[in-house]
Tab-separated table of C-alpha atoms in Angstrom:
chain	number	residue	atom	x	y	z
A	1	UNK	CA	0.000	0.000	0.000
A	2	UNK	CA	1.428	3.366	-1.040
A	3	UNK	CA	2.135	5.996	1.617
A	4	UNK	CA	-0.008	9.134	1.722
A	5	UNK	CA	2.702	11.784	1.465
A	6	UNK	CA	0.444	14.792	0.940
A	7	UNK	CA	-1.740	14.724	4.052
A	8	UNK	CA	-0.039	16.244	7.118
A	9	UNK	CA	0.325	13.906	10.087
A	10	UNK	CA	0.703	16.768	12.545
A	11	UNK	CA	1.725	20.421	12.666
A	12	UNK	CA	3.221	22.558	15.428
A	13	UNK	CA	4.740	25.975	16.052
A	14	UNK	CA	8.277	26.731	17.228
A	15	UNK	CA	9.584	29.746	19.134
A	16	UNK	CA	13.200	29.933	20.283
A	17	UNK	CA	14.722	32.256	22.871
A	18	UNK	CA	12.273	35.111	23.386
A	19	UNK	CA	14.475	36.008	26.374
A	20	UNK	CA	12.082	38.709	27.526
A	21	UNK	CA	13.009	41.214	30.231
A	22	UNK	CA	12.014	44.807	30.869
A	23	UNK	CA	15.589	46.054	30.580
A	24	UNK	CA	17.619	48.127	28.145
A	25	UNK	CA	18.831	46.414	24.957
A	26	UNK	CA	22.303	44.909	24.769
A	27	UNK	CA	23.362	46.761	21.619
A	28	UNK	CA	26.681	44.928	21.220
A	29	UNK	CA	24.868	41.562	21.102
A	30	UNK	CA	21.896	43.024	19.178
A	31	UNK	CA	19.485	41.725	21.827
A	32	UNK	CA	16.332	43.745	22.386
A	33	UNK	CA	14.706	42.100	25.381
A	34	UNK	CA	11.461	44.143	25.713
A	35	UNK	CA	10.728	43.798	21.976
A	36	UNK	CA	10.102	40.057	22.415
A	37	UNK	CA	6.750	40.944	23.994
A	38	UNK	CA	5.405	42.270	20.673
A	39	UNK	CA	7.325	39.754	18.552
A	40	UNK	CA	5.766	36.876	20.472
A	41	UNK	CA	2.314	38.421	20.082
A	42	UNK	CA	2.879	38.685	16.326
A	43	UNK	CA	4.012	35.049	16.149
A	44	UNK	CA	0.949	33.938	18.107
A	45	UNK	CA	-1.306	35.794	15.666
A	46	UNK	CA	0.178	33.652	12.878
A	47	UNK	CA	-0.122	30.483	14.954
A	48	UNK	CA	-3.751	31.258	15.791
A	49	UNK	CA	-4.565	31.509	12.088
A	50	UNK	CA	-3.277	27.966	11.562
A	51	UNK	CA	-4.422	24.548	12.787
A	52	UNK	CA	-1.671	23.339	15.109
A	53	UNK	CA	-1.280	20.492	17.578
A	54	UNK	CA	0.828	22.635	19.931
A	55	UNK	CA	3.400	25.431	20.116
A	56	UNK	CA	6.760	24.676	21.727
A	57	UNK	CA	9.084	27.359	23.076
A	58	UNK	CA	12.626	25.992	23.061
A	59	UNK	CA	13.773	27.619	26.285
A	60	UNK	CA	14.917	31.037	27.481
A	61	UNK	CA	11.419	32.401	27.821
A	62	UNK	CA	12.973	35.153	29.934
A	63	UNK	CA	16.393	36.740	30.123
A	64	UNK	CA	16.356	37.267	33.899
A	65	UNK	CA	14.229	37.993	36.983
A	66	UNK	CA	11.282	35.999	38.313
A	67	UNK	CA	8.864	38.849	37.577
A	68	UNK	CA	9.644	38.553	33.856
A	69	UNK	CA	7.601	35.344	33.768
A	70	UNK	CA	4.618	37.331	35.009
A	71	UNK	CA	5.068	39.802	32.147
A	72	UNK	CA	5.522	37.387	29.242
A	73	UNK	CA	3.384	34.371	30.147
A	74	UNK	CA	0.076	36.267	29.716
A	75	UNK	CA	1.003	36.703	26.041
A	76	UNK	CA	0.922	32.920	25.697
A	77	UNK	CA	-2.603	32.933	27.130
A	78	UNK	CA	-3.777	34.501	23.843
A	79	UNK	CA	-2.667	31.340	22.024
A	80	UNK	CA	-5.607	29.123	21.051
A	81	UNK	CA	-3.327	26.085	20.912
A	82	UNK	CA	-1.543	24.210	23.686
A	83	UNK	CA	1.597	26.100	24.798
A	84	UNK	CA	4.465	23.796	25.779
A	85	UNK	CA	7.808	24.766	27.267
A	86	UNK	CA	11.265	23.452	27.999
A	87	UNK	CA	13.987	24.990	30.136
A	88	UNK	CA	16.881	27.168	28.981
A	89	UNK	CA	19.801	28.620	30.912
A	90	UNK	CA	18.271	32.091	31.237
A	91	UNK	CA	15.088	30.671	32.740
A	92	UNK	CA	17.205	29.975	35.833
A	93	UNK	CA	18.467	33.592	36.077
A	94	UNK	CA	16.176	34.123	39.052
A	95	UNK	CA	16.599	34.487	42.811
A	96	UNK	CA	17.850	31.277	44.483
A	97	UNK	CA	14.541	30.638	46.236
A	98	UNK	CA	12.816	30.310	42.852
A	99	UNK	CA	15.226	27.845	41.199
A	100	UNK	CA	13.224	24.762	42.113
A	101	UNK	CA	9.945	26.332	40.943
A	102	UNK	CA	10.775	27.317	37.348
A	103	UNK	CA	9.254	24.227	35.691
A	104	UNK	CA	6.115	24.568	37.804
A	105	UNK	CA	5.829	28.278	36.913
A	106	UNK	CA	5.769	27.274	33.246
A	107	UNK	CA	3.127	24.584	33.809
A	108	UNK	CA	5.526	21.797	32.853
A	109	UNK	CA	4.851	18.266	34.156
A	110	UNK	CA	8.520	17.989	35.149
A	111	UNK	CA	11.893	19.344	34.056
A	112	UNK	CA	12.062	16.699	31.309
A	113	UNK	CA	9.184	14.724	29.855
A	114	UNK	CA	7.759	13.080	26.753
A	115	UNK	CA	4.395	12.892	25.022
A	116	UNK	CA	2.909	11.273	21.941
A	117	UNK	CA	0.652	12.448	19.141
A	118	UNK	CA	-0.442	9.439	17.147
A	119	UNK	CA	2.637	7.452	16.191
A	120	UNK	CA	5.022	10.360	16.872
A	121	UNK	CA	6.725	10.724	20.243
A	122	UNK	CA	8.231	14.002	21.366
A	123	UNK	CA	11.040	13.852	23.909
A	124	UNK	CA	11.667	17.077	25.839
A	125	UNK	CA	15.104	17.345	27.450
A	126	UNK	CA	16.403	19.397	30.362
A	127	UNK	CA	19.897	20.336	29.223
A	128	UNK	CA	20.374	22.423	32.373
A	129	UNK	CA	19.981	19.342	34.575
A	130	UNK	CA	23.677	19.312	35.504
A	131	UNK	CA	24.855	22.912	35.210
A	132	UNK	CA	26.499	25.603	37.290
A	133	UNK	CA	23.307	27.677	37.594
A	134	UNK	CA	20.147	25.545	37.876
A	135	UNK	CA	20.519	24.302	41.447
A	136	UNK	CA	21.763	25.529	44.806
A	137	UNK	CA	25.548	25.653	45.407
A	138	UNK	CA	25.341	22.730	47.842
A	139	UNK	CA	23.370	20.534	45.418
A	140	UNK	CA	25.426	17.503	44.233
A	141	UNK	CA	24.602	18.396	40.619
A	142	UNK	CA	26.317	21.767	41.014
A	143	UNK	CA	29.512	20.096	42.151
A	144	UNK	CA	29.287	17.581	39.322
A	145	UNK	CA	28.789	20.437	36.861
A	146	UNK	CA	31.968	22.119	38.069
A	147	UNK	CA	33.872	18.858	37.544
A	148	UNK	CA	32.477	18.347	34.041
A	149	UNK	CA	33.196	21.939	33.044
A	150	UNK	CA	36.752	21.793	34.379
A	151	UNK	CA	37.427	18.571	32.478
A	152	UNK	CA	36.177	20.084	29.229
A	153	UNK	CA	38.203	23.252	29.769
A	154	UNK	CA	41.325	21.152	30.341
A	155	UNK	CA	40.695	19.504	26.976
A	156	UNK	CA	40.317	22.894	25.293
A	157	UNK	CA	36.720	22.100	24.285
A	158	UNK	CA	34.983	24.958	22.470
A	159	UNK	CA	31.783	24.398	24.455
A	160	UNK	CA	33.453	24.636	27.883
A	161	UNK	CA	31.314	27.556	29.015
A	162	UNK	CA	29.161	28.218	32.055
A	163	UNK	CA	26.175	29.049	29.860
A	164	UNK	CA	25.940	25.408	28.722
A	165	UNK	CA	24.906	22.300	30.644
A	166	UNK	CA	24.439	18.543	30.465
A	167	UNK	CA	22.125	15.670	31.284
A	168	UNK	CA	22.332	13.885	34.586
A	169	UNK	CA	23.070	10.179	34.319
A	170	UNK	CA	19.496	9.598	35.522
A	171	UNK	CA	18.045	11.675	32.695
A	172	UNK	CA	20.332	10.001	30.169
A	173	UNK	CA	19.105	6.580	31.325
A	174	UNK	CA	15.501	7.826	31.118
A	175	UNK	CA	16.148	8.993	27.547
A	176	UNK	CA	17.568	5.583	26.652
A	177	UNK	CA	14.483	3.827	28.033
A	178	UNK	CA	12.100	6.166	26.178
A	179	UNK	CA	13.960	5.549	22.922
A	180	UNK	CA	13.959	1.772	23.453
A	181	UNK	CA	10.217	1.719	24.089
A	182	UNK	CA	9.503	3.933	21.079
A	183	UNK	CA	11.580	1.635	18.895
A	184	UNK	CA	9.665	-1.395	20.172
A	185	UNK	CA	6.302	0.342	19.734
A	186	UNK	CA	7.050	1.488	16.177
A	187	UNK	CA	6.930	5.188	16.998
A	188	UNK	CA	8.888	7.982	15.325
A	189	UNK	CA	10.803	10.221	17.753
A	190	UNK	CA	11.598	13.914	17.579
A	191	UNK	CA	13.806	15.230	20.384
A	192	UNK	CA	13.410	18.817	21.591
A	193	UNK	CA	15.942	20.630	23.761
A	194	UNK	CA	17.356	24.058	24.485
A	195	UNK	CA	21.012	23.322	23.767
A	196	UNK	CA	22.449	22.159	20.438
A	197	UNK	CA	24.464	18.960	20.235
A	198	UNK	CA	25.483	19.110	16.549
A	199	UNK	CA	27.285	20.543	14.576
A	200	UNK	CA	30.185	21.367	16.905
A	201	UNK	CA	29.681	24.840	18.347
A	202	UNK	CA	30.522	26.869	21.446
A	203	UNK	CA	26.859	26.640	22.521
A	204	UNK	CA	26.638	22.840	22.518
A	205	UNK	CA	25.848	20.674	25.517
A	206	UNK	CA	28.832	19.398	27.439
A	207	UNK	CA	27.793	15.798	26.802
A	208	UNK	CA	26.869	16.226	23.137
A	209	UNK	CA	28.818	13.223	21.946
A	210	UNK	CA	27.088	10.675	24.156
A	211	UNK	CA	23.675	12.134	23.288
A	212	UNK	CA	24.343	11.958	19.547
A	213	UNK	CA	25.646	8.426	19.923
A	214	UNK	CA	22.544	7.334	21.802
A	215	UNK	CA	19.970	8.965	19.529
A	216	UNK	CA	21.487	7.955	16.201
A	217	UNK	CA	21.659	4.368	17.413
A	218	UNK	CA	17.866	4.118	17.084
A	219	UNK	CA	16.099	3.848	13.731
A	220	UNK	CA	13.055	5.590	15.249
A	221	UNK	CA	15.018	8.829	15.787
A	222	UNK	CA	13.823	11.457	13.283
A	223	UNK	CA	15.631	14.589	14.403
A	224	UNK	CA	16.662	17.051	17.100
A	225	UNK	CA	15.315	20.620	17.404
A	226	UNK	CA	16.841	23.248	19.703
A	227	UNK	CA	17.632	26.913	20.306
A	228	UNK	CA	20.325	28.606	22.485
A	229	UNK	CA	22.620	29.517	19.560
A	230	UNK	CA	20.749	32.603	18.361
A	231	UNK	CA	22.414	32.532	14.951
A	232	UNK	CA	20.808	29.164	14.155
A	233	UNK	CA	22.540	26.133	12.723
A	234	UNK	CA	21.942	22.890	10.860
A	235	UNK	CA	23.669	19.553	10.383
A	236	UNK	CA	22.970	15.886	9.764
A	237	UNK	CA	24.316	12.695	11.319
A	238	UNK	CA	23.538	9.504	9.405
A	239	UNK	CA	20.816	11.384	7.532
A	240	UNK	CA	19.109	12.583	10.728
A	241	UNK	CA	18.708	16.381	11.008
A	242	UNK	CA	19.840	18.562	13.884
A	243	UNK	CA	18.160	21.974	13.593
A	244	UNK	CA	18.998	25.021	15.714
A	245	UNK	CA	16.330	27.732	15.467
A	246	UNK	CA	17.270	31.408	15.551
A	247	UNK	CA	16.669	33.518	18.651
A	248	UNK	CA	13.619	35.810	18.773
A	249	UNK	CA	15.342	38.296	21.091
A	250	UNK	CA	17.912	39.254	18.465
A	251	UNK	CA	17.419	42.425	16.375
A	252	UNK	CA	15.091	45.295	17.166
A	253	UNK	CA	12.427	44.721	14.535
A	254	UNK	CA	12.948	41.375	12.764
A	255	UNK	CA	10.981	38.444	14.104
A	256	UNK	CA	11.811	34.747	13.864
A	257	UNK	CA	9.650	31.661	14.455
A	258	UNK	CA	8.502	28.604	12.515
A	259	UNK	CA	5.662	26.230	11.734
A	260	UNK	CA	6.667	22.583	11.372
A	261	UNK	CA	4.526	20.151	9.371
A	262	UNK	CA	5.191	16.431	9.556
A	263	UNK	CA	4.359	14.242	6.559
A	264	UNK	CA	4.943	10.532	6.042
A	265	UNK	CA	8.149	11.142	4.071
A	266	UNK	CA	9.363	14.574	5.241
A	267	UNK	CA	9.343	17.301	7.855
A	268	UNK	CA	8.661	20.729	6.363
A	269	UNK	CA	9.823	23.801	8.300
A	270	UNK	CA	8.156	27.046	7.255
A	271	UNK	CA	10.321	29.856	8.527
A	272	UNK	CA	9.033	33.334	9.306
A	273	UNK	CA	11.164	36.468	9.510
A	274	UNK	CA	14.800	35.514	9.997
A	275	UNK	CA	14.085	31.774	10.260
A	276	UNK	CA	15.016	29.681	7.241
A	277	UNK	CA	12.588	27.247	5.624
A	278	UNK	CA	13.754	23.658	5.175
A	279	UNK	CA	12.451	20.314	3.970
A	280	UNK	CA	13.898	17.415	5.953
A	281	UNK	CA	13.523	14.036	4.264
A	282	UNK	CA	12.582	11.080	6.411
A	283	UNK	CA	14.415	7.878	5.522
A	284	UNK	CA	12.563	4.686	4.693
């Protein structure tokens, strides 16, 4: 029986790095934090005119300060679709007493999770799990993060920066189990995270190599979508795409977001503003 390659299986919106804050722009980095309020509203107007299964924001909803969530989250309430979130490094730029409440503030079921739509499973990672900023100084993960960062720096790794992070061994094992079950159940898997893992870049997760090795070892793996590197990026490993979406906070007036449509034989990315359109072929 021939595949139906013209009827969409599902469709969703993507926003990366709004990084909202009511502060002055960082002109040197071309980041205009308050402008993300209107940019997000404009993106939502486009999303609301389209039938979507959900809209995912790929982290860094805010740039800093707990009160910034209270400013920007009401904009998402104008979305007629389900708004989903994952955690970026800037989402933890809050007072220490709020660190453990960020996921809850965003209505997330947990700091990492997965869900299915039909035969497609979406795996949402917490790349800040082991980092220098997402937990209290006396948390074991903070000490582990310092060790991992020091080891990378000693190797001269280009991603040995405090603004990156890594998966805990527990989360990595969880990811492995989710992938194994999806493979057994005949599902297709798209992984969503804040931090890139490929191509090599200064913004990549500290444990990129083990993540790539795990994911590409499964035939059910269809791709990896992320933000964090505001310039965007793209690469393939064994024919599987790794897409980094451009950051909304960059530039004063140019927006950037995307609508992703999944077909039986391809994933079509419709880019808006600065975001590039792509057609990603799905292997047999």
